[in-house]
PDB file of C-alpha atoms in Angstrom:
ATOM      1  CA  MET A 899     -62.591 -43.442 -15.809  1.00  0.00           C
ATOM      2  CA  ILE A 900     -60.915 -42.814 -12.233  1.00  0.00           C
ATOM      3  CA  ASN A 901     -58.976 -39.819 -11.665  1.00  0.00           C
ATOM      4  CA  VAL A 902     -55.567 -39.812 -10.436  1.00  0.00           C
ATOM      5  CA  ARG A 903     -56.565 -37.962  -6.918  1.00  0.00           C
ATOM      6  CA  GLU A 904     -59.313 -40.355  -6.675  1.00  0.00           C
ATOM      7  CA  LEU A 905     -57.139 -43.049  -6.786  1.00  0.00           C
ATOM      8  CA  GLN A 906     -54.568 -41.331  -4.350  1.00  0.00           C
ATOM      9  CA  GLU A 907     -57.530 -41.301  -1.556  1.00  0.00           C
ATOM     10  CA  VAL A 908     -58.460 -44.871  -2.171  1.00  0.00           C
ATOM     11  CA  VAL A 909     -54.951 -45.734  -1.543  1.00  0.00           C
ATOM     12  CA  SER A 910     -54.569 -43.491   1.637  1.00  0.00           C
ATOM     13  CA  LEU A 911     -58.060 -44.854   2.988  1.00  0.00           C
ATOM     14  CA  MET A 912     -56.802 -48.243   2.554  1.00  0.00           C
ATOM     15  CA  ASN A 913     -53.836 -47.642   4.400  1.00  0.00           C
ATOM     16  CA  GLU A 914     -55.850 -45.890   7.552  1.00  0.00           C
ATOM     17  CA  SER A 915     -58.214 -48.895   7.938  1.00  0.00           C
ATOM     18  CA  GLY A 916     -55.686 -51.493   7.371  1.00  0.00           C
ATOM     19  CA  ILE A 917     -57.760 -52.846   4.059  1.00  0.00           C
ATOM     20  CA  GLN A 918     -55.546 -55.211   2.023  1.00  0.00           C
ATOM     21  CA  LYS A 919     -57.467 -55.707  -1.206  1.00  0.00           C
ATOM     22  CA  LEU A 920     -59.798 -53.768  -3.119  1.00  0.00           C
ATOM     23  CA  HIS A 921     -61.766 -53.948  -6.202  1.00  0.00           C
ATOM     24  CA  ILE A 922     -63.369 -50.741  -7.869  1.00  0.00           C
ATOM     25  CA  GLU A 923     -65.130 -50.238 -10.854  1.00  0.00           C
ATOM     26  CA  HIS A 924     -66.213 -46.902 -12.201  1.00  0.00           C
ATOM     27  CA  GLU A 925     -67.383 -46.025 -15.837  1.00  0.00           C
ATOM     28  CA  GLY A 926     -65.873 -48.876 -17.273  1.00  0.00           C
ATOM     29  CA  THR A 927     -62.835 -48.556 -15.673  1.00  0.00           C
ATOM     30  CA  LYS A 928     -61.615 -51.577 -13.420  1.00  0.00           C
ATOM     31  CA  VAL A 929     -59.019 -50.965 -10.555  1.00  0.00           C
ATOM     32  CA  VAL A 930     -57.607 -53.648  -8.078  1.00  0.00           C
ATOM     33  CA  ILE A 931     -55.368 -52.846  -5.390  1.00  0.00           C
ATOM     34  CA  ASP A 932     -53.740 -55.666  -3.505  1.00  0.00           C
ATOM     35  CA  LYS A 933     -51.282 -55.040  -0.750  1.00  0.00           C
ATOM     36  CA  ALA A 934     -51.000 -58.494   0.159  1.00  0.00           C
ATOM     37  CA  GLY A 935     -48.986 -57.916   3.471  1.00  0.00           C
ATOM     38  CA  ILE A 936     -46.064 -56.098   1.308  1.00  0.00           C
ATOM     39  CA  PRO A 937     -45.219 -52.773   3.345  1.00  0.00           C
ATOM     40  CA  LEU A 938     -46.796 -49.387   1.714  1.00  0.00           C
ATOM     41  CA  GLU A 939     -42.954 -48.244   1.372  1.00  0.00           C
ATOM     42  CA  ASP A 940     -42.095 -51.033  -1.309  1.00  0.00           C
ATOM     43  CA  THR A 941     -43.798 -52.493  -4.133  1.00  0.00           C
ATOM     44  CA  ALA A 942     -47.230 -51.175  -3.638  1.00  0.00           C
ATOM     45  CA  VAL A 943     -46.226 -47.634  -3.899  1.00  0.00           C
ATOM     46  CA  THR A 944     -44.577 -48.268  -7.256  1.00  0.00           C
ATOM     47  CA  GLU A 945     -47.325 -49.959  -8.649  1.00  0.00           C
ATOM     48  CA  VAL A 946     -49.921 -47.269  -7.692  1.00  0.00           C
ATOM     49  CA  LYS A 947     -47.319 -44.745  -9.581  1.00  0.00           C
ATOM     50  CA  THR A 948     -47.128 -46.851 -12.410  1.00  0.00           C
ATOM     51  CA  GLU A 949     -51.041 -46.827 -12.860  1.00  0.00           C
ATOM     52  CA  GLU A 950     -50.940 -43.018 -11.641  1.00  0.00           C
ATOM     53  CA  VAL A 951     -48.804 -42.281 -14.630  1.00  0.00           C
ATOM     54  CA  LYS A 952     -50.921 -44.343 -17.040  1.00  0.00           C
ATOM     55  CA  ALA A 953     -54.529 -42.449 -15.616  1.00  0.00           C
ATOM     56  CA  ALA A 954     -52.342 -39.324 -16.096  1.00  0.00           C
ATOM     57  CA  ALA A 955     -51.603 -39.992 -19.757  1.00  0.00           C
ATOM     58  CA  ALA A 956     -54.850 -41.476 -20.324  1.00  0.00           C
ATOM     59  CA  GLU A 957     -56.446 -38.260 -18.744  1.00  0.00           C
ATOM     60  CA  GLN A 958     -54.395 -36.044 -21.208  1.00  0.00           C
ATOM     61  CA  ALA A 959     -55.337 -37.835 -24.155  1.00  0.00           C
ATOM     62  CA  LEU A 960     -58.743 -37.289 -23.370  1.00  0.00           C
ATOM     63  CA  GLN A 961     -57.981 -33.687 -22.782  1.00  0.00           C
ATOM     64  CA  ASP A 962     -56.799 -33.246 -25.917  1.00  0.00           C
ATOM     65  CA  SER A 963     -59.881 -33.605 -27.620  1.00  0.00           C
ATOM     66  CA  MET A 964     -59.143 -37.105 -28.781  1.00  0.00           C
ATOM     67  CA  SER A 965     -57.919 -36.138 -31.797  1.00  0.00           C
ATOM     68  CA  VAL A 966     -54.506 -36.147 -34.157  1.00  0.00           C
ATOM     69  CA  ASN A 967     -53.472 -33.441 -35.807  1.00  0.00           C
ATOM     70  CA  SER A 968     -52.327 -33.177 -39.609  1.00  0.00           C
ATOM     71  CA  PRO A 969     -51.585 -29.865 -39.825  1.00  0.00           C
ATOM     72  CA  GLU A 970     -50.625 -29.962 -43.487  1.00  0.00           C
ATOM     73  CA  ASN A 971     -54.692 -30.309 -44.484  1.00  0.00           C
ATOM     74  CA  ASN A 972     -56.248 -29.535 -41.431  1.00  0.00           C
ATOM     75  CA  GLU A 973     -57.319 -33.272 -40.613  1.00  0.00           C
ATOM     76  CA  LYS A 974     -57.664 -34.603 -37.539  1.00  0.00           C
ATOM     77  CA  GLN A 975     -58.577 -38.035 -36.252  1.00  0.00           C
ATOM     78  CA  ILE A 976     -61.238 -38.739 -33.677  1.00  0.00           C
ATOM     79  CA  LEU A 977     -59.474 -41.361 -31.307  1.00  0.00           C
ATOM     80  CA  SER A 978     -60.978 -44.276 -29.311  1.00  0.00           C
ATOM     81  CA  PRO A 979     -61.434 -43.343 -25.544  1.00  0.00           C
ATOM     82  CA  MET A 980     -61.132 -47.077 -24.174  1.00  0.00           C
ATOM     83  CA  VAL A 981     -61.004 -50.331 -25.267  1.00  0.00           C
ATOM     84  CA  GLY A 982     -64.230 -51.943 -26.412  1.00  0.00           C
ATOM     85  CA  THR A 983     -66.625 -52.623 -29.291  1.00  0.00           C
ATOM     86  CA  PHE A 984     -67.264 -49.866 -32.006  1.00  0.00           C
ATOM     87  CA  TYR A 985     -70.828 -49.581 -33.156  1.00  0.00           C
ATOM     88  CA  ALA A 986     -71.505 -47.182 -35.972  1.00  0.00           C
ATOM     89  CA  LYS A 987     -75.366 -46.680 -35.314  1.00  0.00           C
ATOM     90  CA  PRO A 988     -77.669 -46.554 -32.020  1.00  0.00           C
ATOM     91  CA  GLU A 989     -79.456 -49.901 -32.791  1.00  0.00           C
ATOM     92  CA  ALA A 990     -79.332 -52.601 -35.601  1.00  0.00           C
ATOM     93  CA  ASP A 991     -81.753 -50.748 -37.855  1.00  0.00           C
ATOM     94  CA  ALA A 992     -81.027 -47.455 -37.651  1.00  0.00           C
ATOM     95  CA  ASP A 993     -79.388 -45.177 -39.329  1.00  0.00           C
ATOM     96  CA  PRO A 994     -75.532 -44.321 -38.713  1.00  0.00           C
ATOM     97  CA  PHE A 995     -74.668 -41.477 -36.251  1.00  0.00           C
ATOM     98  CA  VAL A 996     -72.298 -40.071 -38.913  1.00  0.00           C
ATOM     99  CA  GLN A 997     -71.335 -40.601 -42.624  1.00  0.00           C
ATOM    100  CA  VAL A 998     -68.520 -39.949 -44.776  1.00  0.00           C
ATOM    101  CA  GLY A 999     -69.132 -36.252 -45.999  1.00  0.00           C
ATOM    102  CA  GLN A1000     -71.733 -35.289 -43.149  1.00  0.00           C
ATOM    103  CA  THR A1001     -70.517 -32.279 -40.949  1.00  0.00           C
ATOM    104  CA  VAL A1002     -70.159 -32.939 -37.189  1.00  0.00           C
ATOM    105  CA  GLU A1003     -69.935 -30.273 -34.363  1.00  0.00           C
ATOM    106  CA  ARG A1004     -68.151 -31.022 -30.775  1.00  0.00           C
ATOM    107  CA  LYS A1005     -70.920 -32.435 -29.157  1.00  0.00           C
ATOM    108  CA  ASP A1006     -72.137 -34.545 -31.885  1.00  0.00           C
ATOM    109  CA  VAL A1007     -72.192 -38.308 -31.017  1.00  0.00           C
ATOM    110  CA  VAL A1008     -70.053 -40.021 -33.824  1.00  0.00           C
ATOM    111  CA  CYS A1009     -70.158 -43.437 -32.590  1.00  0.00           C
ATOM    112  CA  VAL A1010     -70.982 -45.859 -29.486  1.00  0.00           C
ATOM    113  CA  ILE A1011     -68.278 -47.977 -27.991  1.00  0.00           C
ATOM    114  CA  GLU A1012     -69.163 -51.121 -25.396  1.00  0.00           C
ATOM    115  CA  ALA A1013     -67.227 -51.796 -22.769  1.00  0.00           C
ATOM    116  CA  MET A1014     -68.200 -54.170 -20.166  1.00  0.00           C
ATOM    117  CA  LYS A1015     -71.863 -54.168 -20.998  1.00  0.00           C
ATOM    118  CA  LEU A1016     -71.747 -50.666 -21.071  1.00  0.00           C
ATOM    119  CA  PHE A1017     -72.734 -48.305 -24.204  1.00  0.00           C
ATOM    120  CA  ASN A1018     -70.597 -45.166 -24.126  1.00  0.00           C
ATOM    121  CA  GLU A1019     -71.411 -42.409 -26.294  1.00  0.00           C
ATOM    122  CA  VAL A1020     -68.257 -40.730 -28.215  1.00  0.00           C
ATOM    123  CA  ASP A1021     -68.404 -37.064 -28.931  1.00  0.00           C
ATOM    124  CA  ALA A1022     -66.746 -35.633 -32.102  1.00  0.00           C
ATOM    125  CA  GLY A1023     -64.645 -33.152 -29.581  1.00  0.00           C
ATOM    126  CA  ILE A1024     -64.097 -31.286 -32.855  1.00  0.00           C
ATOM    127  CA  GLU A1025     -66.130 -29.423 -35.749  1.00  0.00           C
ATOM    128  CA  GLY A1026     -65.823 -30.688 -39.392  1.00  0.00           C
ATOM    129  CA  GLU A1027     -66.597 -32.885 -42.246  1.00  0.00           C
ATOM    130  CA  VAL A1028     -66.125 -36.815 -41.942  1.00  0.00           C
ATOM    131  CA  LEU A1029     -63.743 -37.696 -44.497  1.00  0.00           C
ATOM    132  CA  GLU A1030     -62.976 -41.243 -43.612  1.00  0.00           C
ATOM    133  CA  ILE A1031     -64.761 -43.766 -41.046  1.00  0.00           C
ATOM    134  CA  LEU A1032     -61.188 -46.103 -40.278  1.00  0.00           C
ATOM    135  CA  VAL A1033     -63.489 -48.917 -38.310  1.00  0.00           C
ATOM    136  CA  LYS A1034     -66.294 -51.134 -39.583  1.00  0.00           C
ATOM    137  CA  ASP A1035     -69.376 -51.891 -37.186  1.00  0.00           C
ATOM    138  CA  GLY A1036     -68.705 -54.710 -34.621  1.00  0.00           C
ATOM    139  CA  ASP A1037     -64.935 -54.174 -34.536  1.00  0.00           C
ATOM    140  CA  VAL A1038     -63.117 -54.050 -31.405  1.00  0.00           C
ATOM    141  CA  VAL A1039     -60.834 -50.837 -30.783  1.00  0.00           C
ATOM    142  CA  GLU A1040     -58.144 -50.055 -28.407  1.00  0.00           C
ATOM    143  CA  PHE A1041     -57.564 -46.903 -26.452  1.00  0.00           C
ATOM    144  CA  GLY A1042     -56.159 -44.363 -28.623  1.00  0.00           C
ATOM    145  CA  GLN A1043     -56.900 -45.959 -31.802  1.00  0.00           C
ATOM    146  CA  PRO A1044     -58.228 -43.498 -34.556  1.00  0.00           C
ATOM    147  CA  LEU A1045     -61.632 -43.806 -35.286  1.00  0.00           C
ATOM    148  CA  PHE A1046     -62.432 -41.071 -38.138  1.00  0.00           C
ATOM    149  CA  THR A1047     -60.733 -38.625 -40.085  1.00  0.00           C
ATOM    150  CA  VAL A1048     -62.149 -35.316 -39.886  1.00  0.00           C
ATOM    151  CA  LYS A1049     -61.298 -32.018 -41.751  1.00  0.00           C
ATOM    152  CA  THR A1050     -61.440 -28.838 -39.664  1.00  0.00           C
ATOM    153  CA  TYR A1051     -62.592 -25.812 -40.520  1.00  0.00           C
TER     154      TYR A1051
END
């Protein structure tokens, strides 16, 4: 994911160099900046600020350990960090990364999400017991979609 500061630097460099259109692809995130002859003071700034807000919200969601709290019973959900295809196991004939009832640590890989032909490992981000797997192997998942329910300690 491209952070807001990097995006701001790219826009500044574009303004200094006179580049009108730029395609950037980094770690599964694709950004297209197209000034199309419009002065920066008008529409282009609005578009960048909208993208900055979206990027900041996405960064905040990731910093929150990609989980949703349910305080009444110490349950949290591990959320998808991106749009892509969910895979519960590293290979077709392998065992799943995690199963219901299994204990996970923060750094344990719980699944893989394929986005644009890149396979991205998803860490648990929390410690606890897997109570439920909310998606099936091969399902398409959205950013922020719950993948697992975990009972934390």
